[in-house]
Amino acid sequence: MSEERLEHLLKQEIVVQPPEEFIENANVKDYEAEYRKFEKDPENFWSSIAKELFWYERWKKVLEWNYPHARWFVGAKTNITVNALDRHVKNGKRNKVAFFWEDELGNERVVTYGELYRLVNKLANALKKAGIKKGDRVVIYMPLVVEQIAAMLACARIGAIHSVVYAGFSAPALKHRIEDAEAKIIITADVTIRRGRAIPLKRIVDEAIMELSFIKQVVVLRRLEPKVDLIGEKEVDFYEFMNGCSDYCEPEVMDSEDPLFILYTSGSTGKPKGVLHTTGGYMVGTYYSMKTVFDLKDNDVYWCTADPGWITGHSYIVYGPLIAGATQVIAEGAPNYPDFGRWWRLIEKYGVNIFYTAPTAIRMFMKAGEEWPNKYDLSSLRLLGSVGEPINPEAWLWYYRVIGKERCPIIDTWWQTETGTVMITTIDSLPMKPGKAGKPVPGVVADVVDKEGNPVKADKGGFLVVKYPWPSMMRTIWKNPKRYEQYWNTIPNCYTAGDVAVKDEDGYIMILGRADDVINVSGHRIGTMEVESALVSHSAVAEAAVIGIPDPIKGEAIKAFVILKKGYSSSEELVDSLKQHVKAELGAIAVPSKIEFVGKLPKTRSGKIMRRVLKAKELGIDPGDLSTLED
Ligand code: WT7
């Protein structure tokens, strides 16, 4: 595509048709027909999908909807690992590759379904032996390695609730999650390797659990030589932990509504909240979307570049793909280390067919130049995906042209930790509009509405909501049921996602961004209050306010406004010290890119910081109604 043509396309509304060949072979050839099938009989729609999976006992009722509480596949019994592992091992896929794993240096590990099955079973037995029972919580703080995925599945095998914490979070952030979940065991590793550097994870765990006496055991995957020391009775080597354990563990019979995992995510309050997902509905939802949204076929090689520390990894590395029996690529470390060719080399090497990544990565590669992907053969690709934040049309078109060679449809998938699975995108047969995510996935009733819940006119902004329960929806917020209800009580009869959006005349939804005090940095949710609390815990800071500002690569970056305590004055060193402090409190992703020292912050008469006033000033836009401003 020439520069001129690109510019022309950007000015008008672009509609890109998926290739004929793609539609002909797609799992869903006719989106509208599939959606109508759902609308005609939602319960029958979901039950016919659920019937493709294994259950010890079928449901008595598909859905019990007691607003805002849903129960899916009521009374049914299953175990998600039987669907993700046993089913394949017993049906001719024992030696099918589940994962091609690589590190930054190109060291490989190939794991078949049979091998993964044995590892999960052994680890499940070890957890049992250590006293872990159904309903107990296990925190997993590990790099992207096969053992991380096995740890999640081992928990699910015995009915323990896993809570994976992304290995980029700092000790205090990890501590909060362990405490809130009241985990009995932590599974971790000595290090993760990123940009050629070993980042010590075990040390972060040590710091996090120093004061937590309820931790019974710390299981450590020791990767480096010489092996890190294990201290005291609580610490045990990952493989020694499994010594003597049988490689078959009878799966725990789980009720459809038994909890599967807790995953913490940031909101507009100070502390992250534990989103709880349950077994049956999540299993059916991830399986369905894997086959429809990602158009997964038996022979596909699929690569999702997320980490299981986020919901994307839970649903689209661990559960969805394994339940659907996929062969996957996973890669620990940075996308551009040792060079910008790493990802494209992997696509060539493994013949990746379906590739799922985030706009922030695409923009980074755009900046590095197309000579990098152009060095490699990307002709195996047939479907591209995007997730985590709005994808700007420029990045969309680059992804389409340079990576997909104008042959591969792009699915821009909108969803959330809370929704569990993809909610809005362009499924297979649907034309694409760069910058617009698309239409609700069959099974999802999404809309753009005003505060009262009335649909807004085409091309007018409003709140993105969901109006009908779906199987993979979160069931509650761990230890905070009121907070769960708020999602459904903000706008009448709607689940409020927290995003603002517009819908066009064709029903395509474009997500504009968060409506609340959440910043989306490189597709990761950061709560403004979390960063503010971290800042004010620094000895020099009296008050702080944090906003998101546009960033060409990250989508949004964090800007902090800081009032210093008496006796402190602004300096480069202080800026560095504040950044270091936020990194230590929360993790690298929450560090502000800009810090400005101010004498005063705009507040309401009741003392609440008016972040939108700061933002309007920063961006030179209209701040809106200022009648509540203090002065
Ligand atoms: C928030 C959810 C779901 C996996 C990763 C993020 C934003 C997510 C898109 C998209 C525009 C998107 C929303 C949403 N978001 N996908 N395709 N287009 N925005 O999960 O951390 O729970 O964040 O990410 O603002 O509310 P999460």
PDB file of N, CA and C in Angstrom, residues 213-263:
ATOM      1  N   SER A 213       2.313 -15.272  58.284  1.00  0.00           N
ATOM      2  CA  SER A 213       2.566 -16.555  58.940  1.00  0.00           C
ATOM      3  C   SER A 213       1.680 -17.685  58.404  1.00  0.00           C
ATOM      4  N   PHE A 214       0.624 -17.305  57.667  1.00  0.00           N
ATOM      5  CA  PHE A 214      -0.287 -18.354  57.193  1.00  0.00           C
ATOM      6  C   PHE A 214       0.253 -19.118  55.977  1.00  0.00           C
ATOM      7  N   ILE A 215       1.375 -18.682  55.432  1.00  0.00           N
ATOM      8  CA  ILE A 215       1.960 -19.390  54.283  1.00  0.00           C
ATOM      9  C   ILE A 215       2.606 -20.684  54.770  1.00  0.00           C
ATOM     10  N   LYS A 216       2.140 -21.811  54.235  1.00  0.00           N
ATOM     11  CA  LYS A 216       2.651 -23.105  54.681  1.00  0.00           C
ATOM     12  C   LYS A 216       3.877 -23.542  53.901  1.00  0.00           C
ATOM     13  N   GLN A 217       3.910 -23.165  52.621  1.00  0.00           N
ATOM     14  CA  GLN A 217       4.986 -23.677  51.791  1.00  0.00           C
ATOM     15  C   GLN A 217       5.287 -22.731  50.622  1.00  0.00           C
ATOM     16  N   VAL A 218       6.571 -22.658  50.271  1.00  0.00           N
ATOM     17  CA  VAL A 218       6.975 -21.911  49.083  1.00  0.00           C
ATOM     18  C   VAL A 218       7.675 -22.900  48.147  1.00  0.00           C
ATOM     19  N   VAL A 219       7.054 -23.145  47.020  1.00  0.00           N
ATOM     20  CA  VAL A 219       7.591 -24.111  46.057  1.00  0.00           C
ATOM     21  C   VAL A 219       8.371 -23.328  45.013  1.00  0.00           C
ATOM     22  N   VAL A 220       9.655 -23.690  44.836  1.00  0.00           N
ATOM     23  CA  VAL A 220      10.529 -22.866  44.000  1.00  0.00           C
ATOM     24  C   VAL A 220      11.064 -23.660  42.807  1.00  0.00           C
ATOM     25  N   LEU A 221      10.728 -23.199  41.621  1.00  0.00           N
ATOM     26  CA  LEU A 221      11.320 -23.767  40.411  1.00  0.00           C
ATOM     27  C   LEU A 221      12.719 -23.163  40.284  1.00  0.00           C
ATOM     28  N   ARG A 222      13.732 -24.028  40.408  1.00  0.00           N
ATOM     29  CA  ARG A 222      15.107 -23.516  40.368  1.00  0.00           C
ATOM     30  C   ARG A 222      15.701 -23.746  38.990  1.00  0.00           C
ATOM     31  N   ARG A 223      15.917 -22.646  38.295  1.00  0.00           N
ATOM     32  CA  ARG A 223      16.320 -22.704  36.894  1.00  0.00           C
ATOM     33  C   ARG A 223      17.813 -22.495  36.727  1.00  0.00           C
ATOM     34  N   LEU A 224      18.398 -21.671  37.574  1.00  0.00           N
ATOM     35  CA  LEU A 224      19.803 -21.299  37.410  1.00  0.00           C
ATOM     36  C   LEU A 224      20.725 -22.232  38.179  1.00  0.00           C
ATOM     37  N   GLU A 225      21.950 -22.338  37.685  1.00  0.00           N
ATOM     38  CA  GLU A 225      23.014 -23.039  38.409  1.00  0.00           C
ATOM     39  C   GLU A 225      24.030 -21.992  38.838  1.00  0.00           C
ATOM     40  N   PRO A 226      24.621 -22.052  40.011  1.00  0.00           N
ATOM     41  CA  PRO A 226      24.228 -22.941  41.089  1.00  0.00           C
ATOM     42  C   PRO A 226      22.822 -22.618  41.587  1.00  0.00           C
ATOM     43  N   LYS A 227      22.140 -23.629  42.073  1.00  0.00           N
ATOM     44  CA  LYS A 227      20.753 -23.451  42.487  1.00  0.00           C
ATOM     45  C   LYS A 227      20.648 -22.523  43.703  1.00  0.00           C
ATOM     46  N   VAL A 228      19.598 -21.723  43.718  1.00  0.00           N
ATOM     47  CA  VAL A 228      19.425 -20.817  44.870  1.00  0.00           C
ATOM     48  C   VAL A 228      19.178 -21.650  46.132  1.00  0.00           C
ATOM     49  N   ASP A 229      19.613 -21.113  47.246  1.00  0.00           N
ATOM     50  CA  ASP A 229      19.423 -21.810  48.517  1.00  0.00           C
ATOM     51  C   ASP A 229      17.951 -21.818  48.906  1.00  0.00           C
ATOM     52  N   LEU A 230      17.546 -22.919  49.483  1.00  0.00           N
ATOM     53  CA  LEU A 230      16.208 -22.979  50.052  1.00  0.00           C
ATOM     54  C   LEU A 230      16.368 -22.958  51.566  1.00  0.00           C
ATOM     55  N   ILE A 231      15.594 -22.101  52.200  1.00  0.00           N
ATOM     56  CA  ILE A 231      15.812 -21.871  53.626  1.00  0.00           C
ATOM     57  C   ILE A 231      14.607 -22.340  54.437  1.00  0.00           C
ATOM     58  N   GLY A 232      14.894 -23.011  55.507  1.00  0.00           N
ATOM     59  CA  GLY A 232      13.831 -23.405  56.440  1.00  0.00           C
ATOM     60  C   GLY A 232      12.977 -24.530  55.897  1.00  0.00           C
ATOM     61  N   GLU A 233      11.958 -24.877  56.637  1.00  0.00           N
ATOM     62  CA  GLU A 233      11.124 -26.027  56.289  1.00  0.00           C
ATOM     63  C   GLU A 233      10.080 -25.703  55.241  1.00  0.00           C
ATOM     64  N   LYS A 234       9.762 -24.421  55.117  1.00  0.00           N
ATOM     65  CA  LYS A 234       8.689 -24.034  54.206  1.00  0.00           C
ATOM     66  C   LYS A 234       9.110 -24.127  52.752  1.00  0.00           C
ATOM     67  N   GLU A 235      10.389 -23.914  52.476  1.00  0.00           N
ATOM     68  CA  GLU A 235      10.810 -23.804  51.087  1.00  0.00           C
ATOM     69  C   GLU A 235      11.188 -25.160  50.503  1.00  0.00           C
ATOM     70  N   VAL A 236      10.685 -25.418  49.311  1.00  0.00           N
ATOM     71  CA  VAL A 236      10.943 -26.708  48.688  1.00  0.00           C
ATOM     72  C   VAL A 236      11.139 -26.528  47.186  1.00  0.00           C
ATOM     73  N   ASP A 237      12.010 -27.352  46.627  1.00  0.00           N
ATOM     74  CA  ASP A 237      12.265 -27.325  45.193  1.00  0.00           C
ATOM     75  C   ASP A 237      11.048 -27.870  44.439  1.00  0.00           C
ATOM     76  N   PHE A 238      10.720 -27.238  43.325  1.00  0.00           N
ATOM     77  CA  PHE A 238       9.542 -27.602  42.523  1.00  0.00           C
ATOM     78  C   PHE A 238       9.526 -29.095  42.182  1.00  0.00           C
ATOM     79  N   TYR A 239      10.654 -29.616  41.704  1.00  0.00           N
ATOM     80  CA  TYR A 239      10.676 -31.020  41.285  1.00  0.00           C
ATOM     81  C   TYR A 239      10.781 -31.982  42.469  1.00  0.00           C
ATOM     82  N   GLU A 240      11.505 -31.542  43.519  1.00  0.00           N
ATOM     83  CA  GLU A 240      11.553 -32.395  44.719  1.00  0.00           C
ATOM     84  C   GLU A 240      10.188 -32.485  45.389  1.00  0.00           C
ATOM     85  N   PHE A 241       9.452 -31.411  45.273  1.00  0.00           N
ATOM     86  CA  PHE A 241       8.102 -31.353  45.822  1.00  0.00           C
ATOM     87  C   PHE A 241       7.236 -32.492  45.265  1.00  0.00           C
ATOM     88  N   MET A 242       7.515 -32.871  44.016  1.00  0.00           N
ATOM     89  CA  MET A 242       6.707 -33.904  43.363  1.00  0.00           C
ATOM     90  C   MET A 242       7.284 -35.308  43.539  1.00  0.00           C
ATOM     91  N   ASN A 243       8.461 -35.380  44.158  1.00  0.00           N
ATOM     92  CA  ASN A 243       9.111 -36.687  44.335  1.00  0.00           C
ATOM     93  C   ASN A 243       8.171 -37.710  44.935  1.00  0.00           C
ATOM     94  N   GLY A 244       8.140 -38.876  44.339  1.00  0.00           N
ATOM     95  CA  GLY A 244       7.335 -39.957  44.892  1.00  0.00           C
ATOM     96  C   GLY A 244       5.846 -39.826  44.619  1.00  0.00           C
ATOM     97  N   CYS A 245       5.454 -38.762  43.930  1.00  0.00           N
ATOM     98  CA  CYS A 245       4.018 -38.610  43.654  1.00  0.00           C
ATOM     99  C   CYS A 245       3.657 -39.343  42.367  1.00  0.00           C
ATOM    100  N   SER A 246       2.513 -39.947  42.364  1.00  0.00           N
ATOM    101  CA  SER A 246       2.066 -40.703  41.189  1.00  0.00           C
ATOM    102  C   SER A 246       1.729 -39.735  40.050  1.00  0.00           C
ATOM    103  N   ASP A 247       1.857 -40.209  38.820  1.00  0.00           N
ATOM    104  CA  ASP A 247       1.537 -39.300  37.715  1.00  0.00           C
ATOM    105  C   ASP A 247       0.091 -39.433  37.249  1.00  0.00           C
ATOM    106  N   TYR A 248      -0.737 -39.974  38.118  1.00  0.00           N
ATOM    107  CA  TYR A 248      -2.173 -39.831  37.885  1.00  0.00           C
ATOM    108  C   TYR A 248      -2.860 -39.329  39.154  1.00  0.00           C
ATOM    109  N   CYS A 249      -3.637 -38.301  39.004  1.00  0.00           N
ATOM    110  CA  CYS A 249      -4.394 -37.763  40.132  1.00  0.00           C
ATOM    111  C   CYS A 249      -5.865 -37.735  39.730  1.00  0.00           C
ATOM    112  N   GLU A 250      -6.656 -38.427  40.481  1.00  0.00           N
ATOM    113  CA  GLU A 250      -8.090 -38.451  40.203  1.00  0.00           C
ATOM    114  C   GLU A 250      -8.616 -37.009  40.266  1.00  0.00           C
ATOM    115  N   PRO A 251      -9.246 -36.538  39.197  1.00  0.00           N
ATOM    116  CA  PRO A 251      -9.710 -35.145  39.215  1.00  0.00           C
ATOM    117  C   PRO A 251     -10.790 -34.929  40.276  1.00  0.00           C
ATOM    118  N   GLU A 252     -10.761 -33.791  40.900  1.00  0.00           N
ATOM    119  CA  GLU A 252     -11.810 -33.419  41.845  1.00  0.00           C
ATOM    120  C   GLU A 252     -13.092 -33.169  41.038  1.00  0.00           C
ATOM    121  N   VAL A 253     -14.180 -33.734  41.503  1.00  0.00           N
ATOM    122  CA  VAL A 253     -15.447 -33.484  40.809  1.00  0.00           C
ATOM    123  C   VAL A 253     -15.954 -32.105  41.230  1.00  0.00           C
ATOM    124  N   MET A 254     -15.966 -31.194  40.276  1.00  0.00           N
ATOM    125  CA  MET A 254     -16.304 -29.803  40.596  1.00  0.00           C
ATOM    126  C   MET A 254     -17.722 -29.473  40.161  1.00  0.00           C
ATOM    127  N   ASP A 255     -18.406 -28.746  41.025  1.00  0.00           N
ATOM    128  CA  ASP A 255     -19.691 -28.211  40.605  1.00  0.00           C
ATOM    129  C   ASP A 255     -19.418 -27.127  39.565  1.00  0.00           C
ATOM    130  N   SER A 256     -20.333 -26.974  38.647  1.00  0.00           N
ATOM    131  CA  SER A 256     -20.177 -25.953  37.617  1.00  0.00           C
ATOM    132  C   SER A 256     -19.874 -24.574  38.225  1.00  0.00           C
ATOM    133  N   GLU A 257     -20.468 -24.287  39.379  1.00  0.00           N
ATOM    134  CA  GLU A 257     -20.269 -22.973  39.993  1.00  0.00           C
ATOM    135  C   GLU A 257     -19.155 -22.949  41.041  1.00  0.00           C
ATOM    136  N   ASP A 258     -18.382 -24.011  41.176  1.00  0.00           N
ATOM    137  CA  ASP A 258     -17.232 -23.956  42.091  1.00  0.00           C
ATOM    138  C   ASP A 258     -16.178 -23.007  41.513  1.00  0.00           C
ATOM    139  N   PRO A 259     -15.536 -22.211  42.394  1.00  0.00           N
ATOM    140  CA  PRO A 259     -14.527 -21.259  41.915  1.00  0.00           C
ATOM    141  C   PRO A 259     -13.357 -21.954  41.218  1.00  0.00           C
ATOM    142  N   LEU A 260     -12.871 -21.321  40.166  1.00  0.00           N
ATOM    143  CA  LEU A 260     -11.699 -21.827  39.452  1.00  0.00           C
ATOM    144  C   LEU A 260     -10.475 -20.965  39.776  1.00  0.00           C
ATOM    145  N   PHE A 261     -10.659 -19.644  39.682  1.00  0.00           N
ATOM    146  CA  PHE A 261      -9.524 -18.783  40.001  1.00  0.00           C
ATOM    147  C   PHE A 261      -9.955 -17.390  40.424  1.00  0.00           C
ATOM    148  N   ILE A 262      -8.999 -16.723  41.065  1.00  0.00           N
ATOM    149  CA  ILE A 262      -9.138 -15.303  41.392  1.00  0.00           C
ATOM    150  C   ILE A 262      -8.038 -14.607  40.614  1.00  0.00           C
ATOM    151  N   LEU A 263      -8.380 -13.513  39.969  1.00  0.00           N
ATOM    152  CA  LEU A 263      -7.342 -12.733  39.292  1.00  0.00           C
ATOM    153  C   LEU A 263      -7.540 -11.269  39.675  1.00  0.00           C
TER     154      LEU A 263
END
